Amino acid sequence: PSELLHEARLLKSPEEVELMRKAATIAAEAHSRAMELSRPGMFEYELQAEIEYVFKKRGAMGPSYGSIVGAGDNGCILHYVENNAKMKDGDLVLIDAGAEYEFYASDITRTFPVNGRFTPAQRDLYEIVLQANLEAIAQVKPGNSFQSVHDVAVRVLTEGLVRLGILQGEVSELIESGAFRRFYMHKTSHWIGIDVHDVGSYKVKGEWRALQPGMVLTVEPGLYIAEGTEGVDPKYWGIGIRVEDDVLVTASG
Ligand code: GLY
Ligand code: MN
Ligand code: MN
């Protein structure tokens, strides 16, 4: 029955949308708390504890997946789970954490300076990721294909990397050749619902699916420049940034 069940899960009813909104609202509140409490010298697991405290306090069942709290170079590890390092002055911290509320998931990532102030290099990269997130979200509307959301994110990220001199060449060629994947190696979106990576087909008859009202997807562009990355100015090393939101397709966008 998966064809029928998965389709039913992909298109959310108004009641489901309300539960997902609540799951996301709780997660957003938890991220805000982490930003307020973050200080150099704290351990990553201390921020995890603050986040998961808010989840439970606000009536969520708990995290909808293992919370990721990665400071400095750990932000470049996509499925970092140790969360046991001390956060240093000058580090960014990447927090990917979502709450599960009444069996519905949220999946949010925010990246911010542990000490509250970006370095110029961190800010330059952050602004690129944020712009990619916003432009990709603007692409989420009925009729646009699932893949077009990713394509917009890749274009904005690649343009930004060229602007900073981290990639050299023509933007279109760097996209065509996949050169951007050194710094952006994952996709931009997945369905989300009862599961964090929810069911539902991404293609129909071999074509990327058109977005329809009631679908909910993540938009999560990022840039990751690990310590020691060859050919990149060391001021950008140890910076991993992702900005992830959960987006409902409505009739108007
Ligand atoms: N937290 C898992 C994901 O972002 O897909
Ligand atoms: Mn996530
Ligand atoms: Mn996600």
mmCIF file of C-alpha atoms and ligand atoms in Angstrom:
data_model
loop_
_atom_site.group_PDB
_atom_site.id
_atom_site.type_symbol
_atom_site.label_atom_id
_atom_site.label_comp_id
_atom_site.label_asym_id
_atom_site.label_seq_id
_atom_site.Cartn_x
_atom_site.Cartn_y
_atom_site.Cartn_z
ATOM 1 C CA PRO A 1 0.000 0.000 0.000
ATOM 2 C CA SER A 2 3.008 2.325 0.038
ATOM 3 C CA GLU A 3 1.961 4.198 -3.098
ATOM 4 C CA LEU A 4 -1.279 5.256 -1.438
ATOM 5 C CA LEU A 5 0.097 5.751 2.068
ATOM 6 C CA HIS A 6 3.135 7.731 1.034
ATOM 7 C CA GLU A 7 1.055 10.054 -1.110
ATOM 8 C CA ALA A 8 -1.337 10.638 1.778
ATOM 9 C CA ARG A 9 1.598 11.451 4.056
ATOM 10 C CA LEU A 10 3.186 13.771 1.516
ATOM 11 C CA LEU A 11 0.122 16.025 1.246
ATOM 12 C CA LYS A 12 -0.577 17.399 4.708
ATOM 13 C CA SER A 13 -4.095 18.167 5.955
ATOM 14 C CA PRO A 14 -4.716 21.452 7.818
ATOM 15 C CA GLU A 15 -4.646 19.502 11.100
ATOM 16 C CA GLU A 16 -1.257 18.041 10.258
ATOM 17 C CA VAL A 17 0.044 21.475 9.273
ATOM 18 C CA GLU A 18 -0.917 22.811 12.704
ATOM 19 C CA LEU A 19 1.016 20.018 14.443
ATOM 20 C CA MET A 20 4.042 20.673 12.238
ATOM 21 C CA ARG A 21 3.830 24.390 12.935
ATOM 22 C CA LYS A 22 3.886 23.606 16.648
ATOM 23 C CA ALA A 23 6.864 21.248 16.254
ATOM 24 C CA ALA A 24 8.750 23.976 14.390
ATOM 25 C CA THR A 25 7.747 26.733 16.826
ATOM 26 C CA ILE A 26 9.084 24.727 19.769
ATOM 27 C CA ALA A 27 12.345 24.038 17.919
ATOM 28 C CA ALA A 28 12.725 27.718 17.012
ATOM 29 C CA GLU A 29 12.281 28.699 20.648
ATOM 30 C CA ALA A 30 14.930 26.141 21.644
ATOM 31 C CA HIS A 31 17.407 27.539 19.106
ATOM 32 C CA SER A 32 16.834 31.059 20.443
ATOM 33 C CA ARG A 33 17.587 29.832 23.951
ATOM 34 C CA ALA A 34 20.837 28.236 22.768
ATOM 35 C CA MET A 35 21.878 31.537 21.157
ATOM 36 C CA GLU A 36 21.187 33.438 24.377
ATOM 37 C CA LEU A 37 23.132 31.020 26.591
ATOM 38 C CA SER A 38 26.128 30.267 24.358
ATOM 39 C CA ARG A 39 29.510 31.275 25.850
ATOM 40 C CA PRO A 40 33.115 30.311 25.062
ATOM 41 C CA GLY A 41 34.234 27.468 27.336
ATOM 42 C CA MET A 42 30.872 25.694 27.388
ATOM 43 C CA PHE A 43 30.675 22.175 25.996
ATOM 44 C CA GLU A 44 28.587 21.358 22.950
ATOM 45 C CA TYR A 45 26.456 18.989 25.043
ATOM 46 C CA GLU A 46 25.483 21.850 27.331
ATOM 47 C CA LEU A 47 23.749 23.598 24.440
ATOM 48 C CA GLN A 48 22.196 20.270 23.431
ATOM 49 C CA ALA A 49 20.816 19.964 26.974
ATOM 50 C CA GLU A 50 19.336 23.480 26.863
ATOM 51 C CA ILE A 51 17.675 22.746 23.523
ATOM 52 C CA GLU A 52 16.232 19.408 24.547
ATOM 53 C CA TYR A 53 15.050 20.930 27.838
ATOM 54 C CA VAL A 54 12.877 23.350 25.846
ATOM 55 C CA PHE A 55 11.556 20.490 23.702
ATOM 56 C CA LYS A 56 10.283 18.601 26.744
ATOM 57 C CA LYS A 57 9.245 21.688 28.673
ATOM 58 C CA ARG A 58 7.012 22.788 25.781
ATOM 59 C CA GLY A 59 5.318 19.412 25.424
ATOM 60 C CA ALA A 60 7.274 17.867 22.574
ATOM 61 C CA MET A 61 8.018 14.151 22.757
ATOM 62 C CA GLY A 62 11.739 14.891 22.395
ATOM 63 C CA PRO A 63 14.137 15.410 19.504
ATOM 64 C CA SER A 64 12.975 14.130 16.117
ATOM 65 C CA TYR A 65 16.557 12.910 15.412
ATOM 66 C CA GLY A 66 19.870 12.994 17.232
ATOM 67 C CA SER A 67 20.644 16.673 17.867
ATOM 68 C CA ILE A 68 23.837 17.937 16.211
ATOM 69 C CA VAL A 69 25.849 20.597 18.068
ATOM 70 C CA GLY A 70 29.178 21.155 16.341
ATOM 71 C CA ALA A 71 31.555 24.018 17.166
ATOM 72 C CA GLY A 72 34.414 25.113 14.913
ATOM 73 C CA ASP A 73 35.683 22.345 12.634
ATOM 74 C CA ASN A 74 33.000 19.971 14.012
ATOM 75 C CA GLY A 75 30.454 22.043 12.059
ATOM 76 C CA CYS A 76 32.011 20.567 8.908
ATOM 77 C CA ILE A 77 31.089 17.002 9.957
ATOM 78 C CA LEU A 78 27.647 16.468 8.456
ATOM 79 C CA HIS A 79 26.332 13.874 10.898
ATOM 80 C CA TYR A 80 28.399 14.857 13.927
ATOM 81 C CA VAL A 81 26.865 13.214 17.012
ATOM 82 C CA GLU A 82 29.572 13.304 19.696
ATOM 83 C CA ASN A 83 28.634 16.824 20.879
ATOM 84 C CA ASN A 84 31.443 16.587 23.458
ATOM 85 C CA ALA A 85 33.934 19.317 22.508
ATOM 86 C CA LYS A 86 34.593 22.556 24.346
ATOM 87 C CA MET A 87 33.432 25.580 22.345
ATOM 88 C CA LYS A 88 36.208 28.084 21.768
ATOM 89 C CA ASP A 89 36.202 31.859 21.567
ATOM 90 C CA GLY A 90 36.063 32.701 17.863
ATOM 91 C CA ASP A 91 34.314 29.465 16.824
ATOM 92 C CA LEU A 92 31.007 29.233 15.085
ATOM 93 C CA VAL A 93 28.603 26.617 16.415
ATOM 94 C CA LEU A 94 26.261 24.735 14.081
ATOM 95 C CA ILE A 95 23.125 23.381 15.749
ATOM 96 C CA ASP A 96 20.850 21.044 13.791
ATOM 97 C CA ALA A 97 18.012 20.119 16.121
ATOM 98 C CA GLY A 98 14.283 19.576 15.706
ATOM 99 C CA ALA A 99 11.451 18.652 18.036
ATOM 100 C CA GLU A 100 8.917 15.877 17.572
ATOM 101 C CA TYR A 101 5.434 17.000 18.557
ATOM 102 C CA GLU A 102 2.494 14.574 18.495
ATOM 103 C CA PHE A 103 4.566 12.345 16.185
ATOM 104 C CA TYR A 104 5.366 15.181 13.729
ATOM 105 C CA ALA A 105 8.950 16.258 13.133
ATOM 106 C CA SER A 106 10.686 19.583 12.715
ATOM 107 C CA ASP A 107 14.257 19.944 11.445
ATOM 108 C CA ILE A 108 15.985 23.302 11.965
ATOM 109 C CA THR A 109 19.626 24.361 11.713
ATOM 110 C CA ARG A 110 21.149 27.616 12.870
ATOM 111 C CA THR A 111 24.827 28.590 12.917
ATOM 112 C CA PHE A 112 26.087 31.463 15.061
ATOM 113 C CA PRO A 113 29.286 32.719 16.745
ATOM 114 C CA VAL A 114 29.883 31.145 20.163
ATOM 115 C CA ASN A 115 30.916 34.570 21.535
ATOM 116 C CA GLY A 116 28.173 36.523 19.745
ATOM 117 C CA ARG A 117 30.432 38.255 17.156
ATOM 118 C CA PHE A 118 31.220 37.013 13.646
ATOM 119 C CA THR A 119 34.748 37.383 12.286
ATOM 120 C CA PRO A 120 34.715 39.067 8.851
ATOM 121 C CA ALA A 121 35.468 35.705 7.153
ATOM 122 C CA GLN A 122 32.652 33.963 9.051
ATOM 123 C CA ARG A 123 30.252 36.782 8.211
ATOM 124 C CA ASP A 124 31.107 36.694 4.503
ATOM 125 C CA LEU A 125 30.383 32.960 4.309
ATOM 126 C CA TYR A 126 27.311 33.219 6.527
ATOM 127 C CA GLU A 127 25.744 35.904 4.330
ATOM 128 C CA ILE A 128 26.133 33.633 1.294
ATOM 129 C CA VAL A 129 24.421 30.693 2.992
ATOM 130 C CA LEU A 130 21.634 32.921 4.297
ATOM 131 C CA GLN A 131 21.059 34.375 0.834
ATOM 132 C CA ALA A 132 20.932 30.839 -0.607
ATOM 133 C CA ASN A 133 18.381 29.847 2.050
ATOM 134 C CA LEU A 134 16.151 32.882 1.343
ATOM 135 C CA GLU A 135 16.315 32.622 -2.445
ATOM 136 C CA ALA A 136 15.649 28.892 -2.343
ATOM 137 C CA ILE A 137 12.654 29.416 -0.045
ATOM 138 C CA ALA A 138 11.314 32.014 -2.507
ATOM 139 C CA GLN A 139 11.422 29.255 -5.128
ATOM 140 C CA VAL A 140 9.053 27.067 -3.082
ATOM 141 C CA LYS A 141 5.658 27.497 -4.748
ATOM 142 C CA PRO A 142 3.142 25.368 -6.603
ATOM 143 C CA GLY A 143 4.318 24.321 -10.045
ATOM 144 C CA ASN A 144 8.046 24.788 -9.433
ATOM 145 C CA SER A 145 9.950 21.523 -9.438
ATOM 146 C CA PHE A 146 11.511 20.028 -6.316
ATOM 147 C CA GLN A 147 14.906 20.213 -8.028
ATOM 148 C CA SER A 148 14.624 23.927 -8.848
ATOM 149 C CA VAL A 149 14.896 24.713 -5.126
ATOM 150 C CA HIS A 150 18.282 22.957 -5.051
ATOM 151 C CA ASP A 151 19.378 24.590 -8.299
ATOM 152 C CA VAL A 152 18.791 28.091 -6.914
ATOM 153 C CA ALA A 153 20.702 27.288 -3.729
ATOM 154 C CA VAL A 154 23.641 25.895 -5.715
ATOM 155 C CA ARG A 155 23.757 28.978 -7.941
ATOM 156 C CA VAL A 156 23.762 31.439 -5.018
ATOM 157 C CA LEU A 157 26.404 29.434 -3.115
ATOM 158 C CA THR A 158 28.646 29.082 -6.170
ATOM 159 C CA GLU A 159 28.376 32.779 -7.045
ATOM 160 C CA GLY A 160 29.332 33.617 -3.470
ATOM 161 C CA LEU A 161 32.354 31.297 -3.473
ATOM 162 C CA VAL A 162 33.570 32.907 -6.698
ATOM 163 C CA ARG A 163 33.060 36.386 -5.224
ATOM 164 C CA LEU A 164 35.265 35.474 -2.240
ATOM 165 C CA GLY A 165 37.889 33.857 -4.496
ATOM 166 C CA ILE A 166 37.398 30.419 -2.924
ATOM 167 C CA LEU A 167 36.390 29.066 -6.339
ATOM 168 C CA GLN A 168 37.816 30.446 -9.564
ATOM 169 C CA GLY A 169 36.131 30.343 -12.945
ATOM 170 C CA GLU A 170 32.756 30.693 -14.623
ATOM 171 C CA VAL A 171 29.801 30.069 -12.301
ATOM 172 C CA SER A 172 27.955 27.983 -14.892
ATOM 173 C CA GLU A 173 31.009 25.782 -15.498
ATOM 174 C CA LEU A 174 31.681 25.343 -11.782
ATOM 175 C CA ILE A 175 28.069 24.160 -11.400
ATOM 176 C CA GLU A 176 28.213 21.945 -14.491
ATOM 177 C CA SER A 177 31.456 20.272 -13.376
ATOM 178 C CA GLY A 178 30.271 19.890 -9.776
ATOM 179 C CA ALA A 179 33.265 21.886 -8.484
ATOM 180 C CA PHE A 180 31.007 23.477 -5.836
ATOM 181 C CA ARG A 181 30.585 20.042 -4.208
ATOM 182 C CA ARG A 182 33.932 20.426 -2.425
ATOM 183 C CA PHE A 183 32.139 22.919 -0.187
ATOM 184 C CA TYR A 184 28.462 21.897 -0.572
ATOM 185 C CA MET A 185 28.180 18.112 -0.731
ATOM 186 C CA HIS A 186 24.540 17.486 0.230
ATOM 187 C CA LYS A 187 21.141 18.222 -1.260
ATOM 188 C CA THR A 188 19.054 21.247 -0.300
ATOM 189 C CA SER A 189 15.730 19.615 0.580
ATOM 190 C CA HIS A 190 13.857 16.550 1.735
ATOM 191 C CA TRP A 191 10.199 15.927 2.564
ATOM 192 C CA ILE A 192 9.380 16.164 6.256
ATOM 193 C CA GLY A 193 6.330 15.008 8.217
ATOM 194 C CA ILE A 194 5.837 12.031 10.510
ATOM 195 C CA ASP A 195 9.436 11.171 9.734
ATOM 196 C CA VAL A 196 12.227 13.734 9.558
ATOM 197 C CA HIS A 197 13.240 12.391 6.145
ATOM 198 C CA ASP A 198 9.682 11.638 5.191
ATOM 199 C CA VAL A 199 8.229 9.295 2.603
ATOM 200 C CA GLY A 200 6.879 10.450 -0.747
ATOM 201 C CA SER A 201 8.378 10.161 -4.197
ATOM 202 C CA TYR A 202 10.699 12.885 -5.452
ATOM 203 C CA LYS A 203 10.183 12.006 -9.110
ATOM 204 C CA VAL A 204 7.160 11.033 -11.162
ATOM 205 C CA LYS A 205 7.819 9.116 -14.386
ATOM 206 C CA GLY A 206 11.492 10.064 -14.159
ATOM 207 C CA GLU A 207 10.842 13.814 -13.819
ATOM 208 C CA TRP A 208 11.425 15.892 -10.691
ATOM 209 C CA ARG A 209 8.075 16.389 -9.073
ATOM 210 C CA ALA A 210 6.200 19.709 -9.141
ATOM 211 C CA LEU A 211 5.497 21.222 -5.727
ATOM 212 C CA GLN A 212 1.853 21.206 -4.605
ATOM 213 C CA PRO A 213 0.038 22.907 -1.719
ATOM 214 C CA GLY A 214 0.255 20.758 1.421
ATOM 215 C CA MET A 215 3.777 19.494 0.816
ATOM 216 C CA VAL A 216 6.375 20.358 3.481
ATOM 217 C CA LEU A 217 10.084 20.316 2.705
ATOM 218 C CA THR A 218 13.292 21.505 4.312
ATOM 219 C CA VAL A 219 15.506 24.156 2.727
ATOM 220 C CA GLU A 220 19.011 23.663 4.083
ATOM 221 C CA PRO A 221 21.913 25.092 2.098
ATOM 222 C CA GLY A 222 25.353 25.094 3.714
ATOM 223 C CA LEU A 223 29.060 25.652 3.167
ATOM 224 C CA TYR A 224 31.763 23.541 4.800
ATOM 225 C CA ILE A 225 35.466 24.396 4.733
ATOM 226 C CA ALA A 226 37.341 21.996 7.022
ATOM 227 C CA GLU A 227 40.688 22.748 8.681
ATOM 228 C CA GLY A 228 43.538 22.295 6.231
ATOM 229 C CA THR A 229 41.440 22.554 3.046
ATOM 230 C CA GLU A 230 44.036 22.947 0.314
ATOM 231 C CA GLY A 231 43.840 25.912 -2.000
ATOM 232 C CA VAL A 232 41.639 27.930 0.380
ATOM 233 C CA ASP A 233 42.790 30.907 2.462
ATOM 234 C CA PRO A 234 43.279 29.642 6.067
ATOM 235 C CA LYS A 235 40.992 32.417 7.360
ATOM 236 C CA TYR A 236 38.104 30.296 6.027
ATOM 237 C CA TRP A 237 39.277 27.019 7.626
ATOM 238 C CA GLY A 238 37.192 25.387 10.320
ATOM 239 C CA ILE A 239 33.987 27.085 9.212
ATOM 240 C CA GLY A 240 30.876 24.961 8.703
ATOM 241 C CA ILE A 241 27.600 26.785 8.176
ATOM 242 C CA ARG A 242 24.075 25.545 7.474
ATOM 243 C CA VAL A 243 20.778 27.412 7.680
ATOM 244 C CA GLU A 244 17.791 25.067 7.603
ATOM 245 C CA ASP A 245 14.079 25.833 7.682
ATOM 246 C CA ASP A 246 10.883 23.801 7.219
ATOM 247 C CA VAL A 247 8.690 25.203 4.477
ATOM 248 C CA LEU A 248 5.011 24.560 3.682
ATOM 249 C CA VAL A 249 3.856 24.925 0.090
ATOM 250 C CA THR A 250 0.629 26.950 -0.001
ATOM 251 C CA ALA A 251 -1.562 27.988 -2.924
ATOM 252 C CA SER A 252 0.055 31.454 -2.907
ATOM 253 C CA GLY A 253 3.673 30.299 -2.465
HETATM 254 N N1 GLY B 1 19.007 16.672 10.550
HETATM 255 C C1 GLY B 1 18.973 15.888 9.378
HETATM 256 C C2 GLY B 1 18.804 16.700 8.182
HETATM 257 O O1 GLY B 1 18.981 17.901 8.214
HETATM 258 O O2 GLY B 1 18.429 16.216 7.150
HETATM 259 MN MN MN B 2 18.656 19.099 9.906
HETATM 260 MN MN MN B 3 17.082 18.289 7.061
#
